[in-house]
Amino acid sequence: MKYFGGCDVGSTYAKCVILDENGKIVSDSTVRSKINPVASAQLALDEAINKIESIKSAQDLSYLIGTGYGRNKVPFADENISEISCHAMGVHVTNPNVKAIIDIGGQDVKGIAIDTDGTVKNFAMNDKCAAGTGRFFEAMANAFEMTLPEFCKLSLKAKNTIPITAQCTVFAESEVISLVGEGKPMDEIAAGIQLAVAKRCFVMAKKAGATDSITLTGGCAKNDGLKKAIEKVLKIKVVDLSIDPQLMGALGAAEYARQKGMA
């Protein structure tokens, strides 16, 4: 049996997926990124490989593709492919009916349109500001003195929404701290934060050609409050994926590796 790997080295987390010849996921891993992307990639690779008895190292993989911002630093990679292409392919093999993606990473937001073969039809990216990214949500959770999972569910209880006007992460954090200090309901402030991010995703989604449905990838796809806000702003359904949405980049890279390694 041949095995194929995809390693997605992001700014916040490094992910690895290993597929067999039939495209089945036999192992995966998600680890917090280190300062050194090589170390991040190695850690994710080692963790995934250790779950498979017949593989001892990355060199035993028939083909390995690196992706993500640190894609040039993946040890033993045969080549690297952009995370935009890999997220599109990952979603395609998970659910071929989905044709549009909002990928919210640690430092940027992307809108991606998927063609019928899983390649990228069109995309748009906002990497000029951290507002609306994973780092932004971490800052908001810290302002609330909550864990990130706790913050992501807080807005679901809100009956009203307190608008957040600041567009910058630093100013938004100051605005949130002021609102909390004024005694405003925290769930309503959280709802305002989620709505503000959803509005920033609106342009990305439209450029990606989203019409009736869209899916979210990246760690922020697990944010239930954001999903609800995006459905409200875009007025379309957000499709849940059957595989961890944070693994989509690594899965797409592994599928590209499988296609190239089996050719």
PDB file of C-alpha atoms in Angstrom:
ATOM      1  CA  MET A   1       0.000   0.000   0.000  1.00  0.00           C
ATOM      2  CA  LYS A   2       1.278   3.451  -0.918  1.00  0.00           C
ATOM      3  CA  TYR A   3       0.686   6.490   1.287  1.00  0.00           C
ATOM      4  CA  PHE A   4       0.534  10.162   0.379  1.00  0.00           C
ATOM      5  CA  GLY A   5       0.910  13.194   2.607  1.00  0.00           C
ATOM      6  CA  GLY A   6      -0.192  16.796   2.742  1.00  0.00           C
ATOM      7  CA  CYS A   7       1.251  19.216   5.290  1.00  0.00           C
ATOM      8  CA  ASP A   8      -0.374  22.623   5.800  1.00  0.00           C
ATOM      9  CA  VAL A   9       1.850  24.971   7.799  1.00  0.00           C
ATOM     10  CA  GLY A  10      -0.301  27.909   8.859  1.00  0.00           C
ATOM     11  CA  SER A  11       0.529  30.929  10.983  1.00  0.00           C
ATOM     12  CA  THR A  12      -1.357  29.512  13.973  1.00  0.00           C
ATOM     13  CA  TYR A  13      -1.541  25.730  13.456  1.00  0.00           C
ATOM     14  CA  ALA A  14       0.268  23.123  11.373  1.00  0.00           C
ATOM     15  CA  LYS A  15      -1.840  20.260  10.030  1.00  0.00           C
ATOM     16  CA  CYS A  16      -0.971  16.981   8.338  1.00  0.00           C
ATOM     17  CA  VAL A  17      -3.177  14.455   6.511  1.00  0.00           C
ATOM     18  CA  ILE A  18      -2.044  11.076   5.158  1.00  0.00           C
ATOM     19  CA  LEU A  19      -4.104   9.243   2.528  1.00  0.00           C
ATOM     20  CA  ASP A  20      -3.887   5.710   1.191  1.00  0.00           C
ATOM     21  CA  GLU A  21      -4.066   4.776  -2.502  1.00  0.00           C
ATOM     22  CA  ASN A  22      -7.870   4.935  -2.439  1.00  0.00           C
ATOM     23  CA  GLY A  23      -7.996   8.465  -1.038  1.00  0.00           C
ATOM     24  CA  LYS A  24      -9.012   7.359   2.449  1.00  0.00           C
ATOM     25  CA  ILE A  25      -7.665   9.359   5.405  1.00  0.00           C
ATOM     26  CA  VAL A  26      -5.519   6.983   7.454  1.00  0.00           C
ATOM     27  CA  SER A  27      -4.030   9.594   9.770  1.00  0.00           C
ATOM     28  CA  ASP A  28      -4.131  13.295  10.581  1.00  0.00           C
ATOM     29  CA  SER A  29      -2.701  15.746  13.087  1.00  0.00           C
ATOM     30  CA  THR A  30      -3.130  19.349  14.201  1.00  0.00           C
ATOM     31  CA  VAL A  31      -0.443  21.075  16.266  1.00  0.00           C
ATOM     32  CA  ARG A  32       0.163  24.648  17.393  1.00  0.00           C
ATOM     33  CA  SER A  33       2.678  26.315  15.085  1.00  0.00           C
ATOM     34  CA  LYS A  34       6.154  27.090  16.373  1.00  0.00           C
ATOM     35  CA  ILE A  35       8.118  30.233  15.495  1.00  0.00           C
ATOM     36  CA  ASN A  36      10.145  28.089  13.103  1.00  0.00           C
ATOM     37  CA  PRO A  37       7.909  26.719  10.279  1.00  0.00           C
ATOM     38  CA  VAL A  38      10.289  23.794   9.690  1.00  0.00           C
ATOM     39  CA  ALA A  39       9.803  22.701  13.296  1.00  0.00           C
ATOM     40  CA  SER A  40       6.032  23.157  12.942  1.00  0.00           C
ATOM     41  CA  ALA A  41       5.893  21.000   9.822  1.00  0.00           C
ATOM     42  CA  GLN A  42       8.125  18.318  11.349  1.00  0.00           C
ATOM     43  CA  LEU A  43       5.992  18.148  14.473  1.00  0.00           C
ATOM     44  CA  ALA A  44       2.762  17.752  12.477  1.00  0.00           C
ATOM     45  CA  LEU A  45       4.339  15.181  10.158  1.00  0.00           C
ATOM     46  CA  ASP A  46       5.795  13.125  13.012  1.00  0.00           C
ATOM     47  CA  GLU A  47       2.504  13.076  14.914  1.00  0.00           C
ATOM     48  CA  ALA A  48       0.547  11.874  11.873  1.00  0.00           C
ATOM     49  CA  ILE A  49       3.168   9.296  10.854  1.00  0.00           C
ATOM     50  CA  ASN A  50       3.392   7.836  14.374  1.00  0.00           C
ATOM     51  CA  LYS A  51      -0.248   6.756  14.060  1.00  0.00           C
ATOM     52  CA  ILE A  52       0.582   4.414  11.145  1.00  0.00           C
ATOM     53  CA  GLU A  53       2.522   1.242  11.993  1.00  0.00           C
ATOM     54  CA  SER A  54       3.825   0.600   8.469  1.00  0.00           C
ATOM     55  CA  ILE A  55       5.456   4.056   8.114  1.00  0.00           C
ATOM     56  CA  LYS A  56       8.531   5.129  10.059  1.00  0.00           C
ATOM     57  CA  SER A  57       9.263   8.578   8.573  1.00  0.00           C
ATOM     58  CA  ALA A  58       8.107  11.102   5.978  1.00  0.00           C
ATOM     59  CA  GLN A  59      10.585   9.535   3.557  1.00  0.00           C
ATOM     60  CA  ASP A  60       8.355   6.438   3.471  1.00  0.00           C
ATOM     61  CA  LEU A  61       5.541   8.441   1.883  1.00  0.00           C
ATOM     62  CA  SER A  62       5.265   7.986  -1.884  1.00  0.00           C
ATOM     63  CA  TYR A  63       4.604  11.697  -2.395  1.00  0.00           C
ATOM     64  CA  LEU A  64       4.329  14.670  -0.055  1.00  0.00           C
ATOM     65  CA  ILE A  65       3.061  18.170  -0.774  1.00  0.00           C
ATOM     66  CA  GLY A  66       3.488  21.224   1.439  1.00  0.00           C
ATOM     67  CA  THR A  67       1.008  24.072   1.608  1.00  0.00           C
ATOM     68  CA  GLY A  68       0.181  27.090   3.775  1.00  0.00           C
ATOM     69  CA  TYR A  69       2.282  30.161   4.478  1.00  0.00           C
ATOM     70  CA  GLY A  70       5.200  27.891   5.466  1.00  0.00           C
ATOM     71  CA  ARG A  71       4.852  25.557   2.485  1.00  0.00           C
ATOM     72  CA  ASN A  72       8.462  26.130   1.379  1.00  0.00           C
ATOM     73  CA  LYS A  73       9.701  24.841   4.731  1.00  0.00           C
ATOM     74  CA  VAL A  74       8.052  21.390   4.815  1.00  0.00           C
ATOM     75  CA  PRO A  75      10.784  18.730   5.270  1.00  0.00           C
ATOM     76  CA  PHE A  76      10.944  16.021   2.568  1.00  0.00           C
ATOM     77  CA  ALA A  77       8.179  17.673   0.488  1.00  0.00           C
ATOM     78  CA  ASP A  78       8.304  16.739  -3.194  1.00  0.00           C
ATOM     79  CA  GLU A  79       6.718  20.088  -4.081  1.00  0.00           C
ATOM     80  CA  ASN A  80       4.452  22.775  -2.676  1.00  0.00           C
ATOM     81  CA  ILE A  81       1.067  24.105  -3.780  1.00  0.00           C
ATOM     82  CA  SER A  82      -0.742  27.242  -2.622  1.00  0.00           C
ATOM     83  CA  GLU A  83      -3.234  26.884   0.225  1.00  0.00           C
ATOM     84  CA  ILE A  84      -5.938  28.394  -2.002  1.00  0.00           C
ATOM     85  CA  SER A  85      -5.708  25.449  -4.404  1.00  0.00           C
ATOM     86  CA  CYS A  86      -5.430  22.951  -1.563  1.00  0.00           C
ATOM     87  CA  HIS A  87      -8.488  24.224   0.318  1.00  0.00           C
ATOM     88  CA  ALA A  88     -10.496  24.038  -2.908  1.00  0.00           C
ATOM     89  CA  MET A  89      -9.405  20.434  -3.536  1.00  0.00           C
ATOM     90  CA  GLY A  90      -9.941  19.446   0.101  1.00  0.00           C
ATOM     91  CA  VAL A  91     -13.531  20.700   0.064  1.00  0.00           C
ATOM     92  CA  HIS A  92     -14.122  19.127  -3.365  1.00  0.00           C
ATOM     93  CA  VAL A  93     -13.166  15.613  -2.226  1.00  0.00           C
ATOM     94  CA  THR A  94     -15.169  16.077   0.984  1.00  0.00           C
ATOM     95  CA  ASN A  95     -18.331  17.436  -0.657  1.00  0.00           C
ATOM     96  CA  PRO A  96     -18.282  17.917  -4.461  1.00  0.00           C
ATOM     97  CA  ASN A  97     -21.568  19.824  -4.301  1.00  0.00           C
ATOM     98  CA  VAL A  98     -19.985  22.782  -2.500  1.00  0.00           C
ATOM     99  CA  LYS A  99     -18.707  25.394  -4.938  1.00  0.00           C
ATOM    100  CA  ALA A 100     -17.746  28.330  -2.690  1.00  0.00           C
ATOM    101  CA  ILE A 101     -15.529  28.680   0.388  1.00  0.00           C
ATOM    102  CA  ILE A 102     -14.704  31.307   2.966  1.00  0.00           C
ATOM    103  CA  ASP A 103     -11.343  30.345   4.433  1.00  0.00           C
ATOM    104  CA  ILE A 104     -10.622  32.237   7.648  1.00  0.00           C
ATOM    105  CA  GLY A 105      -7.022  31.670   8.620  1.00  0.00           C
ATOM    106  CA  GLY A 106      -4.907  33.007  11.445  1.00  0.00           C
ATOM    107  CA  GLN A 107      -3.884  36.126   9.511  1.00  0.00           C
ATOM    108  CA  ASP A 108      -6.112  36.470   6.429  1.00  0.00           C
ATOM    109  CA  VAL A 109      -9.541  35.781   4.933  1.00  0.00           C
ATOM    110  CA  LYS A 110     -10.070  34.243   1.494  1.00  0.00           C
ATOM    111  CA  GLY A 111     -13.099  33.712  -0.722  1.00  0.00           C
ATOM    112  CA  ILE A 112     -12.628  30.772  -3.106  1.00  0.00           C
ATOM    113  CA  ALA A 113     -14.793  29.529  -5.993  1.00  0.00           C
ATOM    114  CA  ILE A 114     -14.341  25.835  -6.855  1.00  0.00           C
ATOM    115  CA  ASP A 115     -14.537  24.473 -10.402  1.00  0.00           C
ATOM    116  CA  THR A 116     -16.090  21.097 -11.260  1.00  0.00           C
ATOM    117  CA  ASP A 117     -12.737  19.265 -11.002  1.00  0.00           C
ATOM    118  CA  GLY A 118     -11.753  20.758  -7.651  1.00  0.00           C
ATOM    119  CA  THR A 119      -9.441  23.418  -9.059  1.00  0.00           C
ATOM    120  CA  VAL A 120      -9.804  27.118  -8.250  1.00  0.00           C
ATOM    121  CA  LYS A 121     -12.231  28.996 -10.474  1.00  0.00           C
ATOM    122  CA  ASN A 122     -11.768  32.377  -8.802  1.00  0.00           C
ATOM    123  CA  PHE A 123     -10.596  33.805  -5.490  1.00  0.00           C
ATOM    124  CA  ALA A 124     -10.280  36.985  -3.463  1.00  0.00           C
ATOM    125  CA  MET A 125      -8.128  37.609  -0.397  1.00  0.00           C
ATOM    126  CA  ASN A 126      -7.926  40.148   2.403  1.00  0.00           C
ATOM    127  CA  ASP A 127      -4.516  40.036   4.047  1.00  0.00           C
ATOM    128  CA  LYS A 128      -4.130  43.766   4.726  1.00  0.00           C
ATOM    129  CA  CYS A 129      -5.728  43.711   8.178  1.00  0.00           C
ATOM    130  CA  ALA A 130      -5.972  41.127  10.951  1.00  0.00           C
ATOM    131  CA  ALA A 131      -9.581  42.064  11.778  1.00  0.00           C
ATOM    132  CA  GLY A 132     -11.843  39.092  11.106  1.00  0.00           C
ATOM    133  CA  THR A 133      -9.065  36.486  11.277  1.00  0.00           C
ATOM    134  CA  GLY A 134      -8.197  33.824  13.809  1.00  0.00           C
ATOM    135  CA  ARG A 135      -5.834  36.211  15.591  1.00  0.00           C
ATOM    136  CA  PHE A 136      -8.703  38.692  15.899  1.00  0.00           C
ATOM    137  CA  PHE A 137     -10.958  36.137  17.588  1.00  0.00           C
ATOM    138  CA  GLU A 138      -8.169  35.165  19.977  1.00  0.00           C
ATOM    139  CA  ALA A 139      -7.782  38.843  20.928  1.00  0.00           C
ATOM    140  CA  MET A 140     -11.544  39.160  21.486  1.00  0.00           C
ATOM    141  CA  ALA A 141     -11.623  36.033  23.658  1.00  0.00           C
ATOM    142  CA  ASN A 142      -8.766  37.462  25.742  1.00  0.00           C
ATOM    143  CA  ALA A 143     -10.689  40.730  26.134  1.00  0.00           C
ATOM    144  CA  PHE A 144     -13.634  38.715  27.491  1.00  0.00           C
ATOM    145  CA  GLU A 145     -11.288  36.679  29.721  1.00  0.00           C
ATOM    146  CA  MET A 146     -12.656  33.512  28.117  1.00  0.00           C
ATOM    147  CA  THR A 147     -11.294  30.562  26.216  1.00  0.00           C
ATOM    148  CA  LEU A 148     -11.791  30.746  22.458  1.00  0.00           C
ATOM    149  CA  PRO A 149     -14.445  27.960  22.400  1.00  0.00           C
ATOM    150  CA  GLU A 150     -16.395  29.732  25.165  1.00  0.00           C
ATOM    151  CA  PHE A 151     -16.333  33.018  23.267  1.00  0.00           C
ATOM    152  CA  CYS A 152     -17.412  31.377  19.991  1.00  0.00           C
ATOM    153  CA  LYS A 153     -20.643  30.143  21.605  1.00  0.00           C
ATOM    154  CA  LEU A 154     -21.398  33.239  23.681  1.00  0.00           C
ATOM    155  CA  SER A 155     -23.238  35.164  20.943  1.00  0.00           C
ATOM    156  CA  LEU A 156     -25.698  32.297  20.389  1.00  0.00           C
ATOM    157  CA  LYS A 157     -27.506  33.326  23.595  1.00  0.00           C
ATOM    158  CA  ALA A 158     -27.880  36.997  22.622  1.00  0.00           C
ATOM    159  CA  LYS A 159     -31.361  38.449  22.092  1.00  0.00           C
ATOM    160  CA  ASN A 160     -29.931  41.712  20.726  1.00  0.00           C
ATOM    161  CA  THR A 161     -26.736  42.850  18.992  1.00  0.00           C
ATOM    162  CA  ILE A 162     -24.474  45.703  20.072  1.00  0.00           C
ATOM    163  CA  PRO A 163     -22.689  46.974  16.919  1.00  0.00           C
ATOM    164  CA  ILE A 164     -18.888  47.082  16.912  1.00  0.00           C
ATOM    165  CA  THR A 165     -17.816  50.056  14.813  1.00  0.00           C
ATOM    166  CA  ALA A 166     -14.010  49.735  14.861  1.00  0.00           C
ATOM    167  CA  GLN A 167     -12.490  47.990  11.831  1.00  0.00           C
ATOM    168  CA  CYS A 168      -9.020  47.506  13.317  1.00  0.00           C
ATOM    169  CA  THR A 169      -8.198  44.695  15.756  1.00  0.00           C
ATOM    170  CA  VAL A 170      -6.511  47.052  18.231  1.00  0.00           C
ATOM    171  CA  PHE A 171      -9.336  49.603  18.194  1.00  0.00           C
ATOM    172  CA  ALA A 172     -12.009  46.887  18.249  1.00  0.00           C
ATOM    173  CA  GLU A 173     -10.399  45.355  21.329  1.00  0.00           C
ATOM    174  CA  SER A 174     -10.416  48.784  23.036  1.00  0.00           C
ATOM    175  CA  GLU A 175     -14.055  49.291  22.048  1.00  0.00           C
ATOM    176  CA  VAL A 176     -15.009  45.881  23.436  1.00  0.00           C
ATOM    177  CA  ILE A 177     -13.182  46.498  26.724  1.00  0.00           C
ATOM    178  CA  SER A 178     -15.025  49.836  27.066  1.00  0.00           C
ATOM    179  CA  LEU A 179     -18.403  48.206  26.420  1.00  0.00           C
ATOM    180  CA  VAL A 180     -17.676  45.470  28.976  1.00  0.00           C
ATOM    181  CA  GLY A 181     -16.614  48.154  31.464  1.00  0.00           C
ATOM    182  CA  GLU A 182     -19.929  49.959  30.903  1.00  0.00           C
ATOM    183  CA  GLY A 183     -21.741  46.810  31.946  1.00  0.00           C
ATOM    184  CA  LYS A 184     -23.221  46.024  28.534  1.00  0.00           C
ATOM    185  CA  PRO A 185     -24.406  42.400  28.125  1.00  0.00           C
ATOM    186  CA  MET A 186     -21.400  40.352  27.068  1.00  0.00           C
ATOM    187  CA  ASP A 187     -23.397  38.035  24.828  1.00  0.00           C
ATOM    188  CA  GLU A 188     -24.744  41.044  22.883  1.00  0.00           C
ATOM    189  CA  ILE A 189     -21.232  42.486  22.500  1.00  0.00           C
ATOM    190  CA  ALA A 190     -20.061  39.086  21.239  1.00  0.00           C
ATOM    191  CA  ALA A 191     -22.948  39.046  18.745  1.00  0.00           C
ATOM    192  CA  GLY A 192     -21.772  42.434  17.487  1.00  0.00           C
ATOM    193  CA  ILE A 193     -18.246  41.099  17.009  1.00  0.00           C
ATOM    194  CA  GLN A 194     -19.474  38.070  15.060  1.00  0.00           C
ATOM    195  CA  LEU A 195     -21.698  40.271  12.884  1.00  0.00           C
ATOM    196  CA  ALA A 196     -18.820  42.665  12.140  1.00  0.00           C
ATOM    197  CA  VAL A 197     -16.640  39.773  10.957  1.00  0.00           C
ATOM    198  CA  ALA A 198     -19.496  38.317   8.886  1.00  0.00           C
ATOM    199  CA  LYS A 199     -19.853  41.649   7.088  1.00  0.00           C
ATOM    200  CA  ARG A 200     -16.142  41.592   6.254  1.00  0.00           C
ATOM    201  CA  CYS A 201     -16.659  38.119   4.768  1.00  0.00           C
ATOM    202  CA  PHE A 202     -19.511  39.380   2.577  1.00  0.00           C
ATOM    203  CA  VAL A 203     -17.269  40.810  -0.166  1.00  0.00           C
ATOM    204  CA  MET A 204     -15.056  37.710  -0.152  1.00  0.00           C
ATOM    205  CA  ALA A 205     -18.102  35.462  -0.524  1.00  0.00           C
ATOM    206  CA  LYS A 206     -19.563  37.439  -3.407  1.00  0.00           C
ATOM    207  CA  LYS A 207     -16.234  37.460  -5.260  1.00  0.00           C
ATOM    208  CA  ALA A 208     -16.125  33.701  -4.758  1.00  0.00           C
ATOM    209  CA  GLY A 209     -19.452  33.448  -6.551  1.00  0.00           C
ATOM    210  CA  ALA A 210     -21.475  32.212  -3.590  1.00  0.00           C
ATOM    211  CA  THR A 211     -25.158  32.106  -4.532  1.00  0.00           C
ATOM    212  CA  ASP A 212     -27.144  29.505  -2.589  1.00  0.00           C
ATOM    213  CA  SER A 213     -24.597  27.947  -0.224  1.00  0.00           C
ATOM    214  CA  ILE A 214     -21.048  28.242   1.049  1.00  0.00           C
ATOM    215  CA  THR A 215     -18.769  26.406   3.452  1.00  0.00           C
ATOM    216  CA  LEU A 216     -16.185  27.617   5.946  1.00  0.00           C
ATOM    217  CA  THR A 217     -12.657  26.246   6.236  1.00  0.00           C
ATOM    218  CA  GLY A 218      -9.865  26.920   8.696  1.00  0.00           C
ATOM    219  CA  GLY A 219     -10.046  26.900  12.469  1.00  0.00           C
ATOM    220  CA  CYS A 220     -12.662  29.675  12.527  1.00  0.00           C
ATOM    221  CA  ALA A 221     -15.083  27.331  10.750  1.00  0.00           C
ATOM    222  CA  LYS A 222     -15.677  25.825  14.211  1.00  0.00           C
ATOM    223  CA  ASN A 223     -17.020  29.167  15.451  1.00  0.00           C
ATOM    224  CA  ASP A 224     -20.780  28.537  15.743  1.00  0.00           C
ATOM    225  CA  GLY A 225     -21.508  32.195  16.411  1.00  0.00           C
ATOM    226  CA  LEU A 226     -19.696  33.263  13.253  1.00  0.00           C
ATOM    227  CA  LYS A 227     -21.492  30.642  11.172  1.00  0.00           C
ATOM    228  CA  LYS A 228     -24.861  31.956  12.352  1.00  0.00           C
ATOM    229  CA  ALA A 229     -23.807  35.568  11.644  1.00  0.00           C
ATOM    230  CA  ILE A 230     -22.581  34.707   8.133  1.00  0.00           C
ATOM    231  CA  GLU A 231     -25.881  32.985   7.325  1.00  0.00           C
ATOM    232  CA  LYS A 232     -27.696  36.120   8.498  1.00  0.00           C
ATOM    233  CA  VAL A 233     -25.535  38.541   6.487  1.00  0.00           C
ATOM    234  CA  LEU A 234     -25.199  36.476   3.290  1.00  0.00           C
ATOM    235  CA  LYS A 235     -28.716  35.057   3.453  1.00  0.00           C
ATOM    236  CA  ILE A 236     -27.411  31.683   2.259  1.00  0.00           C
ATOM    237  CA  LYS A 237     -26.791  28.329   3.920  1.00  0.00           C
ATOM    238  CA  VAL A 238     -23.413  27.546   5.444  1.00  0.00           C
ATOM    239  CA  VAL A 239     -22.727  23.863   4.714  1.00  0.00           C
ATOM    240  CA  ASP A 240     -21.071  21.810   7.461  1.00  0.00           C
ATOM    241  CA  LEU A 241     -18.297  19.497   6.251  1.00  0.00           C
ATOM    242  CA  SER A 242     -18.082  15.859   7.327  1.00  0.00           C
ATOM    243  CA  ILE A 243     -14.322  16.206   7.900  1.00  0.00           C
ATOM    244  CA  ASP A 244     -12.669  18.680  10.285  1.00  0.00           C
ATOM    245  CA  PRO A 245     -12.693  21.995   8.329  1.00  0.00           C
ATOM    246  CA  GLN A 246      -9.326  22.909   9.820  1.00  0.00           C
ATOM    247  CA  LEU A 247      -7.804  19.987   7.875  1.00  0.00           C
ATOM    248  CA  MET A 248      -9.020  21.068   4.425  1.00  0.00           C
ATOM    249  CA  GLY A 249      -5.707  22.547   3.291  1.00  0.00           C
ATOM    250  CA  ALA A 250      -3.741  19.478   4.370  1.00  0.00           C
ATOM    251  CA  LEU A 251      -6.375  17.162   2.883  1.00  0.00           C
ATOM    252  CA  GLY A 252      -6.261  18.971  -0.456  1.00  0.00           C
ATOM    253  CA  ALA A 253      -2.461  18.807  -0.455  1.00  0.00           C
ATOM    254  CA  ALA A 254      -2.586  15.072   0.300  1.00  0.00           C
ATOM    255  CA  GLU A 255      -5.090  14.505  -2.522  1.00  0.00           C
ATOM    256  CA  TYR A 256      -2.860  16.378  -4.970  1.00  0.00           C
ATOM    257  CA  ALA A 257       0.030  14.203  -3.735  1.00  0.00           C
ATOM    258  CA  ARG A 258      -2.075  11.077  -4.319  1.00  0.00           C
ATOM    259  CA  GLN A 259      -3.001  12.150  -7.843  1.00  0.00           C
ATOM    260  CA  LYS A 260       0.626  12.906  -8.722  1.00  0.00           C
ATOM    261  CA  GLY A 261       2.004   9.819  -6.988  1.00  0.00           C
ATOM    262  CA  MET A 262      -0.461   7.451  -8.682  1.00  0.00           C
ATOM    263  CA  ALA A 263      -0.021   8.973 -12.161  1.00  0.00           C
TER     264      ALA A 263
END
